[in-house]
Coordinates of C-alpha atoms in Angstrom, one line a residue:
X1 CA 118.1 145.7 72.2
X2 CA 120.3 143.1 73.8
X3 CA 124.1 143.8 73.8
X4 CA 126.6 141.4 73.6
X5 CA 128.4 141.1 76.9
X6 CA 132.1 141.6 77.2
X7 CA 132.5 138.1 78.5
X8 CA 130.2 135.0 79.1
X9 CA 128.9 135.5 75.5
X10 CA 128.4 130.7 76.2
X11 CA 126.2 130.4 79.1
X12 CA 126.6 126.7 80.8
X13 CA 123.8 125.4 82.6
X14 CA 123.7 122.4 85.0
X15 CA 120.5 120.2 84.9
X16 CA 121.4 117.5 87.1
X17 CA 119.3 114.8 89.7
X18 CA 115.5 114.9 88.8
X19 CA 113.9 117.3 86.9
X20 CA 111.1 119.3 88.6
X21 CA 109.7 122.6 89.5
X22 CA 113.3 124.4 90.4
X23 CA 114.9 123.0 87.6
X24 CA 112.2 124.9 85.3
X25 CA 113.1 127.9 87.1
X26 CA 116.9 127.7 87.1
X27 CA 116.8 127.3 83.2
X28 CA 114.0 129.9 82.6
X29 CA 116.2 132.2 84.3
X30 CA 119.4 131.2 82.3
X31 CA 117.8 131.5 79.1
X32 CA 116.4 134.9 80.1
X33 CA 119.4 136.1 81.2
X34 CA 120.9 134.6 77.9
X35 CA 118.6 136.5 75.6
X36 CA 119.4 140.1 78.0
X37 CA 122.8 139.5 77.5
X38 CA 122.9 138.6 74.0
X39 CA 125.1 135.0 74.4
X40 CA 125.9 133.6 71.2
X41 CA 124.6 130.1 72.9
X42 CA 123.1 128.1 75.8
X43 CA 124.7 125.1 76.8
X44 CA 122.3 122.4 79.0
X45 CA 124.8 120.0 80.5
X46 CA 122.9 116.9 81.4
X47 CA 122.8 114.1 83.7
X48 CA 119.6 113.1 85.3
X49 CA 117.1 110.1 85.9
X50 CA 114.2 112.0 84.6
X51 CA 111.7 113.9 86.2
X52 CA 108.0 115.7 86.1
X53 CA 106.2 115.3 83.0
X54 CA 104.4 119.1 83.7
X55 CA 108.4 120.2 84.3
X56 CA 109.6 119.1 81.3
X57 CA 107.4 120.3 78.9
X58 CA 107.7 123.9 80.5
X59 CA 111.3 123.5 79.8
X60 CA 111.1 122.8 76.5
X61 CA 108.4 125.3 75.8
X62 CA 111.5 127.7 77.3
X63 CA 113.9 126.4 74.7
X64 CA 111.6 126.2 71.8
X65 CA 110.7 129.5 72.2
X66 CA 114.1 131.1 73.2
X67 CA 115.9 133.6 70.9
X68 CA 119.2 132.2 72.0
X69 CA 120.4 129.0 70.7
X70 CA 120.3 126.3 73.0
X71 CA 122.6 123.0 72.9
X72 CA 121.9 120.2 74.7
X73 CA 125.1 118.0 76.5
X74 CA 124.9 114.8 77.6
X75 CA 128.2 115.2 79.9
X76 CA 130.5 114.1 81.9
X77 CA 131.6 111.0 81.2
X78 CA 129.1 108.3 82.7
X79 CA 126.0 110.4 82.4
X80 CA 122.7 109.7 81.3
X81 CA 119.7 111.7 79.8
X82 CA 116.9 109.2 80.5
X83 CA 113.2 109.6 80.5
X84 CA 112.8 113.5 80.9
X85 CA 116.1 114.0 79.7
X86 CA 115.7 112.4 76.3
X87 CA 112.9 115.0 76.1
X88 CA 114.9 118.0 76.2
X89 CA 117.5 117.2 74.6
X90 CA 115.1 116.4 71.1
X91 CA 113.6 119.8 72.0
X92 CA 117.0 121.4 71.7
X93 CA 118.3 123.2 69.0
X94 CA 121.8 120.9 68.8
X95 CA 122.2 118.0 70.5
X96 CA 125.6 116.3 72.2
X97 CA 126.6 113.4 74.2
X98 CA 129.9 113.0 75.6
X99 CA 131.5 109.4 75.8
X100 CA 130.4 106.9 78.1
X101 CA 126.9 108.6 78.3
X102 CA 123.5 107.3 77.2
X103 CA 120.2 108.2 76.7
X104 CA 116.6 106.7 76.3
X105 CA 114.2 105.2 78.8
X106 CA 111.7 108.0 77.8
X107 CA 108.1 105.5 79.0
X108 CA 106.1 107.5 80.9
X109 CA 105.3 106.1 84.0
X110 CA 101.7 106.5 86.0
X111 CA 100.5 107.9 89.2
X112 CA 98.9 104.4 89.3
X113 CA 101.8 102.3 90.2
X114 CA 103.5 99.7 88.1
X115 CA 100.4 97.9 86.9
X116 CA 99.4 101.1 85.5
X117 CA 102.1 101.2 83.3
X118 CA 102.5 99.6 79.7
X119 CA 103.3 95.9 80.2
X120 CA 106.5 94.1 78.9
X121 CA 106.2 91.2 76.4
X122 CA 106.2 88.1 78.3
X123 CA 109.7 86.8 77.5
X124 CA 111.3 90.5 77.7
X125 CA 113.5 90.4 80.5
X126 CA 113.1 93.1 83.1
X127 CA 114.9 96.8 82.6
X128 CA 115.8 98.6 79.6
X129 CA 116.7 96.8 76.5
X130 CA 119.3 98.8 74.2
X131 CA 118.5 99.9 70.7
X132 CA 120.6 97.9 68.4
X133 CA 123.5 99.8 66.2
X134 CA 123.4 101.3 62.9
X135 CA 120.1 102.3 60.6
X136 CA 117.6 99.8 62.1
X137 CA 114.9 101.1 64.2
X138 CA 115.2 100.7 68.3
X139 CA 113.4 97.3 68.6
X140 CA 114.0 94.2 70.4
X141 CA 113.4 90.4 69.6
X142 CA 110.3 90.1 71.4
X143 CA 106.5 91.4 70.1
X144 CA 106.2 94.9 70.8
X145 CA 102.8 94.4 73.6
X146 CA 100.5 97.3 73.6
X147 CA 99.1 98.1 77.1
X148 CA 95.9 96.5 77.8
X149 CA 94.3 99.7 79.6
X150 CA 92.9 102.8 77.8
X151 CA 94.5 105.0 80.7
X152 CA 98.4 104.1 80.1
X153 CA 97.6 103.1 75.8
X154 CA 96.5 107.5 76.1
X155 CA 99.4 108.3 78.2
X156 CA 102.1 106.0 75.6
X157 CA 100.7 107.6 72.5
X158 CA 100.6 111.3 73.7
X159 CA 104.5 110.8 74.9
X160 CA 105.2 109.3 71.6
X161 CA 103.2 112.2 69.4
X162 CA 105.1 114.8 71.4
X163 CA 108.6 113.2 71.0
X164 CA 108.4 111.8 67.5
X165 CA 106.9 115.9 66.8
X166 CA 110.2 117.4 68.5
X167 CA 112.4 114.5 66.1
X168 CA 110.2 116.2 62.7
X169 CA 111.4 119.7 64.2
X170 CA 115.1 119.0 64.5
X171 CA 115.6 116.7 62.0
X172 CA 116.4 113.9 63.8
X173 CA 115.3 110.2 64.4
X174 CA 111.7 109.9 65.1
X175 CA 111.5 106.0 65.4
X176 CA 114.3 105.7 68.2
X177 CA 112.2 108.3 69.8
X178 CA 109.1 106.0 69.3
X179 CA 110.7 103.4 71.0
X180 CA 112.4 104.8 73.7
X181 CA 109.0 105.7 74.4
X182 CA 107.2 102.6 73.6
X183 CA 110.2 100.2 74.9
X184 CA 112.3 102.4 77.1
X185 CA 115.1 101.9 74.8
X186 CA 118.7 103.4 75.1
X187 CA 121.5 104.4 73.2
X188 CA 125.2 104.8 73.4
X189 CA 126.5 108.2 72.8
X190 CA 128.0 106.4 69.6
X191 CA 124.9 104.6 68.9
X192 CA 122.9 107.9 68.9
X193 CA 125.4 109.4 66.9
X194 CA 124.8 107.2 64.3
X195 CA 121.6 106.7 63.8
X196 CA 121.1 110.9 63.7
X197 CA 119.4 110.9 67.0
X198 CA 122.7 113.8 68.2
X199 CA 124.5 115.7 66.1
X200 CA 127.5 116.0 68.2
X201 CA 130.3 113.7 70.2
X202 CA 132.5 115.9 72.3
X203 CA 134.2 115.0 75.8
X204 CA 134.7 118.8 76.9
X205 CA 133.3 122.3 76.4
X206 CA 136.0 123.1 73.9
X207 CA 135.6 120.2 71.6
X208 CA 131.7 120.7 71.8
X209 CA 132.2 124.8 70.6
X210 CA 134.9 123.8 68.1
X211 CA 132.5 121.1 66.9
X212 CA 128.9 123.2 66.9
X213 CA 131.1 126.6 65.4
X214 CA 129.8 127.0 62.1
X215 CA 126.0 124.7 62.0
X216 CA 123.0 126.7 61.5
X217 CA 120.0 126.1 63.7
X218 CA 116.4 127.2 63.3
X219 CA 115.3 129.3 66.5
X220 CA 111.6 130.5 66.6
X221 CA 111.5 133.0 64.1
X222 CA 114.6 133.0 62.4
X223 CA 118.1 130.8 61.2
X224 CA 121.5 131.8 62.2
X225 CA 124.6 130.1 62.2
X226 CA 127.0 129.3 65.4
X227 CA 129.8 131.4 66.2
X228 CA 131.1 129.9 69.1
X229 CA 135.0 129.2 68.3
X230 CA 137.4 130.4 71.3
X231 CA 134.1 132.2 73.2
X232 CA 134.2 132.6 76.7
X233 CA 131.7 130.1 78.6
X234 CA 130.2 131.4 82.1
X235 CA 128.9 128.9 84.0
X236 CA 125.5 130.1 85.6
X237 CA 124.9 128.6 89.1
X238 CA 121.1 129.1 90.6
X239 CA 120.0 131.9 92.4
X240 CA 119.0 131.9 96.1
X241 CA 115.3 131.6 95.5
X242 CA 115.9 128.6 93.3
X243 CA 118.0 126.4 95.5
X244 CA 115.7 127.2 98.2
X245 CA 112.7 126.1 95.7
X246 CA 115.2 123.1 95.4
X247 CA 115.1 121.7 99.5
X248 CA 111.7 122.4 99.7
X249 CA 110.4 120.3 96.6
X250 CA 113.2 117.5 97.7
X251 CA 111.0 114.7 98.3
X252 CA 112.5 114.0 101.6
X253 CA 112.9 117.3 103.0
X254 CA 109.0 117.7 102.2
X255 CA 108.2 114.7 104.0
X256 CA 110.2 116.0 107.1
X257 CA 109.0 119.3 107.2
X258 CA 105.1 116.9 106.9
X259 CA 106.0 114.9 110.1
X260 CA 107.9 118.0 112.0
X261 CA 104.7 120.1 111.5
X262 CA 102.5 117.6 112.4
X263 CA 104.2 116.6 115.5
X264 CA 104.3 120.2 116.1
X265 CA 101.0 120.8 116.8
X266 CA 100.6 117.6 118.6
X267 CA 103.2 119.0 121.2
X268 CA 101.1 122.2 121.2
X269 CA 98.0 120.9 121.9
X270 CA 99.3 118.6 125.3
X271 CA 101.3 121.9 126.3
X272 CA 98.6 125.1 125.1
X273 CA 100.7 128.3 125.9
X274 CA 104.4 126.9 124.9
X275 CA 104.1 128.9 121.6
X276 CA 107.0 127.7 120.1
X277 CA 105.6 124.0 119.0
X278 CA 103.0 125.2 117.4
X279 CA 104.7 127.6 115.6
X280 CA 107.7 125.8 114.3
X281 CA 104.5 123.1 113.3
X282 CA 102.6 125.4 111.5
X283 CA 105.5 126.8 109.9
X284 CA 106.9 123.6 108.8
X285 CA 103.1 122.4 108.0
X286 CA 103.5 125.2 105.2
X287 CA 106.3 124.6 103.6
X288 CA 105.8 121.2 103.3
X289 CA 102.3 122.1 101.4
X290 CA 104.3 123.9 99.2
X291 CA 106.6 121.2 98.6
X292 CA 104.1 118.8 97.9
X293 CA 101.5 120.4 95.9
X294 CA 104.2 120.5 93.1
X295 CA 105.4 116.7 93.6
X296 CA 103.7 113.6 92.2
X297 CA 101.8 113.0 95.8
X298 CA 99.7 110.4 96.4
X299 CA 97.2 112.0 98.7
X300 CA 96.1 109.1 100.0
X301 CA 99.4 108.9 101.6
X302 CA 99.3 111.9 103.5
X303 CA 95.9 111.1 104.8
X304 CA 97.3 108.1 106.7
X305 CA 100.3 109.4 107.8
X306 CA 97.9 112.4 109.4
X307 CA 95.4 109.8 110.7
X308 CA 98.7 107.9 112.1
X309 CA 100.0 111.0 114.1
X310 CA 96.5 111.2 115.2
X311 CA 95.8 107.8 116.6
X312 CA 99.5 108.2 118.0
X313 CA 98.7 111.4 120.1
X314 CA 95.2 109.9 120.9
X315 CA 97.3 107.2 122.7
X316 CA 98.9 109.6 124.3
X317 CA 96.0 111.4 125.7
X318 CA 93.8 108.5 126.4
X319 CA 95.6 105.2 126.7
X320 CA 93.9 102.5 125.1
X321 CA 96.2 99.3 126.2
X322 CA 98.1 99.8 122.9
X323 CA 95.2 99.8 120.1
X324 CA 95.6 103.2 119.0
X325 CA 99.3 103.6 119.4
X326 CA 99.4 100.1 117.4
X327 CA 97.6 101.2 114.4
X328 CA 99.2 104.6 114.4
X329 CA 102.5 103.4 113.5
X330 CA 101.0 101.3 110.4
X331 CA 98.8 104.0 109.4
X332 CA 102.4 106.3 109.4
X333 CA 104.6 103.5 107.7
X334 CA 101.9 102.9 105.0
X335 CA 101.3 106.6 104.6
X336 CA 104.9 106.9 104.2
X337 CA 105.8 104.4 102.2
X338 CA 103.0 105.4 99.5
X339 CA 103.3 109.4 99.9
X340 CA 105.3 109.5 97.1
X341 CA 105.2 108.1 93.0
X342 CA 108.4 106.2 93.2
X343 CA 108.1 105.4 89.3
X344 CA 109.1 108.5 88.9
X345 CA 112.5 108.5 89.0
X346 CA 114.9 110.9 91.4
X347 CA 111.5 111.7 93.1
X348 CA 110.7 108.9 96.1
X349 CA 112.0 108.5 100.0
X350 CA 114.8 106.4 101.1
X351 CA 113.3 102.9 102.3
X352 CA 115.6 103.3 105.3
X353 CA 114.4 106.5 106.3
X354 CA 110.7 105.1 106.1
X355 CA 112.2 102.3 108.1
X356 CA 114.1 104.5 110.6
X357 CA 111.0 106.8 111.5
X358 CA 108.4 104.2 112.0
X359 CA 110.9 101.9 114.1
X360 CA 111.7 105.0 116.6
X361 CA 108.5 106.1 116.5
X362 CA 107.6 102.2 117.3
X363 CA 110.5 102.7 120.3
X364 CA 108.7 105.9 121.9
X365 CA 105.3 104.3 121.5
X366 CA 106.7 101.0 123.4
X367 CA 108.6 103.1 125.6
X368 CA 105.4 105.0 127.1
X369 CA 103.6 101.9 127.6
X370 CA 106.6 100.4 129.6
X371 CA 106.4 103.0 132.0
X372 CA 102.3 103.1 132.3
X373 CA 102.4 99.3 133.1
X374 CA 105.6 100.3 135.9
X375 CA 103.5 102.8 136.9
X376 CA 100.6 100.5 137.5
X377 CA 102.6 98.5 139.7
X378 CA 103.5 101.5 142.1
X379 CA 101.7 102.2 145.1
X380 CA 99.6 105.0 145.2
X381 CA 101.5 108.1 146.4
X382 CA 98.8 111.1 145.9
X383 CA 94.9 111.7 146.5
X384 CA 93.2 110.3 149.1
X385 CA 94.1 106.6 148.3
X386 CA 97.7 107.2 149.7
X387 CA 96.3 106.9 152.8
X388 CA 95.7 103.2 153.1
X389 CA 98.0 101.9 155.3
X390 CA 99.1 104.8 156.9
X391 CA 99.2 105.8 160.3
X392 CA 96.5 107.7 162.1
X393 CA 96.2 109.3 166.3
X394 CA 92.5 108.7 167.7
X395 CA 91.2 111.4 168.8
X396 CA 89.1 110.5 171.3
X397 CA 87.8 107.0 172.7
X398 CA 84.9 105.3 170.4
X399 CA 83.7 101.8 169.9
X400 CA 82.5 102.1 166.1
X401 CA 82.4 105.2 164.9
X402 CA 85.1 108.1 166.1
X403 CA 87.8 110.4 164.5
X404 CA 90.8 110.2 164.0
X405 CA 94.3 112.8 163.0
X406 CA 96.4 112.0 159.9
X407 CA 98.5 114.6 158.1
X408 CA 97.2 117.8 159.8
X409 CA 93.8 116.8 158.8
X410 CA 91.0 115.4 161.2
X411 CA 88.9 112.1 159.5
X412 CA 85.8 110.6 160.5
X413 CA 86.7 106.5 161.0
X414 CA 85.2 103.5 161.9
X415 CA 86.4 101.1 163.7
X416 CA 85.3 97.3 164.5
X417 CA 87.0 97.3 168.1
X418 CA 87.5 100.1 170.7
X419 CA 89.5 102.4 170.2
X420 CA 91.2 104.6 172.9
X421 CA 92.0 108.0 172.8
X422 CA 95.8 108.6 171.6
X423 CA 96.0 105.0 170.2
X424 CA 97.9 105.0 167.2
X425 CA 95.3 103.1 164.5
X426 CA 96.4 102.1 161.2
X427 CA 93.7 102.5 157.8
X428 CA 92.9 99.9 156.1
X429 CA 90.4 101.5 153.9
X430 CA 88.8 104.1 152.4
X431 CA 84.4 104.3 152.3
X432 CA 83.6 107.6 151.0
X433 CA 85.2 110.1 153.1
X434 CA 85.1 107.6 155.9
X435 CA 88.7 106.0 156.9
X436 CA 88.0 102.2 158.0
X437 CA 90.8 102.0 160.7
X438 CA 92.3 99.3 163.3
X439 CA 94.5 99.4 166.4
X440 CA 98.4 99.1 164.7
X441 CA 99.4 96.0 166.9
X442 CA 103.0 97.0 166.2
X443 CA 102.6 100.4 167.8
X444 CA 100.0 99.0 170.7
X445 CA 101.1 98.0 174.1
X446 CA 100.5 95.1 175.9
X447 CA 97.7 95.1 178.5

């Protein structure tokens, strides 16, 4: 059996930024470690734009089966628990908001983009509307529109069911949960308070124990009533394996590690033997598959950013006056700029690093053809063509055909006057492994 711990017995954990696959493993691990330790209570503190739909309702299959109480905390001050938030914090036992926090804007968004989405009324304005104060259900002044497609009408409905469910469970407002679903709307911590949607206002931990000391809250199997009055709080920070899972599901860091592994190989491949590209690529090509299989990837985007490193390296093999190089950077910027489900919110890449990688990549790719077109331009300085216009000794006297010494080397030549033998002949060109030659005036005597 659990034994109460000699200090610690409030366990504060920190869900913060947007929710996904570490987050569900930070706070599975708190509430375990919670339940071994006997804590009289878990405290979520909250501020985040939302997160994973798959995520979220692991968490808050955690908390409606945890044997600890769990109290959800809007805090600090200028906060918000939208979209995934909102979800948790109906799934927890008690729920609080500090001031100058809000929460709402529970629509689930789609894979699909925006036009996959439920549709705003036409004179709604753009955003989030607020639910209006007091009793009255969140609704605004336009029609509520119902989405036109089956797809997104399935996806509204489910996310309402399994929100206004969670509002019957705690007792608390089930038609502000409809329509923070329905018309991502919000509420003041005030506003929430009011119309039963939190139980609890409290600007600090010691105002929220004071406050929840005393409530009784249904867990899974049983009721029990808070004793949390002048108990110590330990504030549980994620273990190493965690904030690891953290970098490599960060949408950016996955995207690196995509294009690092990628180039990686490429480097490989134009230098077989160096070892260490290919390894750092394949290693990086790893993690990032780890990264991504648990974000809301668009896989078409990955394709094109592979087909653009492709087209790129291609260009670098075998140049093709620009056409390859050309559609390699658009097939990378698209890729990029789609890889990701930036409807979700806390989960996209940062225009201007989009921006930044395609306009050096643009750079290198402009660079290499700068110096193949100087390179064109330069005379020949290896192979056999170097040897136009060079010097050459005759060997012997001929009229026609003879030989001639350039380099060390002995050449068969032809000539269209006599030549004498020592006469210093200059080539003009090159017929098979012939050297076409002529008396150097500059280097001939007079007669």
């Amino acid at each position: 059996m659990p034994t109460a711990p000699p200090s610690g017995a409030v366990l504060l954990l920190d869900i913060k930024g947007g929710i996904g696959p570490a987050t569900r493993d930070y706070l599975r691990s708190g509430l375990k470690r919670a339940n071994e330790e006997g804590a009289r209570a878990v405290v979520l503190r909250i501020d985040t734009p939302g997160g994973l739909d798959a995520a979220t309702r692991d968490i808050n299959q955690s908390i409606l089966a945890s044997p600890v109480p769990v109290i959800a905390w809007v805090a600090p001050e200028g906060a918000r628990a939208a979209s995934a938030g909102t979800y948790i914090l109906y799934a927890c036992h008690l729920a609080a908001m500090a001031p100058a926090t809000s929460l709402g804007a529970a629509t689930p968004v789609s894979m699909g983009g925006p036009g996959a989405g439920p549709e705003r009324a036409p004179d709604e304005p753009r955003g989030q509307r607020e639910a209006p104060a007091g009793n009255a259900p969140a609704t605004g002044p336009s029609p509520r529109q119902e989405p036109r497609d089956a797809m997104s009408r399935k996806a509204i409905n489910d996310a309402v069911g399994y929100l206004r469910s969670l509002a019957e469970l705690r007792g608390r407002n089930g038609d502000f949960a409809e329509a923070a679903v329905r018309d991502a709307a919000t509420l003041t911590a005030t506003q929430a308070l009011s119309q039963g949607v939190i139980e609890i206002v409290a600007g600090n931990t010691d105002q929220l124990l004071r406050q929840a000391h005393g409530r009784k809250v249904r867990l899974a199997q049983r009721e029990t009533t808070l004793d949390l009055v002048g108990q110590p709080v330990t504030v549980v920070t994620p273990d190493w394996r965690a904030r690891l899972l953290a970098v490599l599901t960060e949408p950016t860091v996955a995207y690196l590690l995509l294009l690092i592994g990628l180039y990686g190989l490429v480097f490989e491949g134009y230098s077989p033997g160096a070892i260490l590209p290919g390894m750092v690529g394949a290693i990086c090509l790893l993690l990032a598959a780890y990264g991504l299989q648990v974000l809301p990837v668009n896989y078409a985007g990955v394709a094109l950013i592979v087909l653009g490193v492709a087209l790129i390296a291609i260009e670098f093999a075998m140049p093709s006056v620009g056409a390859a190089g050309v559609g390699g950077v658009v097939a990378l910027v698209a890729g990029s700029l789609i890889l990701f489900d930036t409807q979700v919110p806390g989960f996209g890449v940062p225009g201007g690093l989009i921006a930044g990688i395609g306009g050096a990549t643009a750079l290198v790719f402009m660079g290499m053809i700068w110096l193949a077109s100087r390179a064109r331009r330069q005379p020949v300085v290896s192979g056999q063509e170097e040897l136009i216009g060079q010097l050459a000794v005759a060997t012997r006297d001929f009229d026609g055909a003879g030989q001639v010494h350039i380099r060390g080397e002995h050449w068969q030549a032809s000539s269209a006057v006599p030549v004498r033998r020592g006469q210093a002949v200059r080539v003009l060109a090159l017929d098979g492994l012939v050297l076409r030659v002529a008396p150097d005036e500059e280097t001939t005597p007079p007669h």
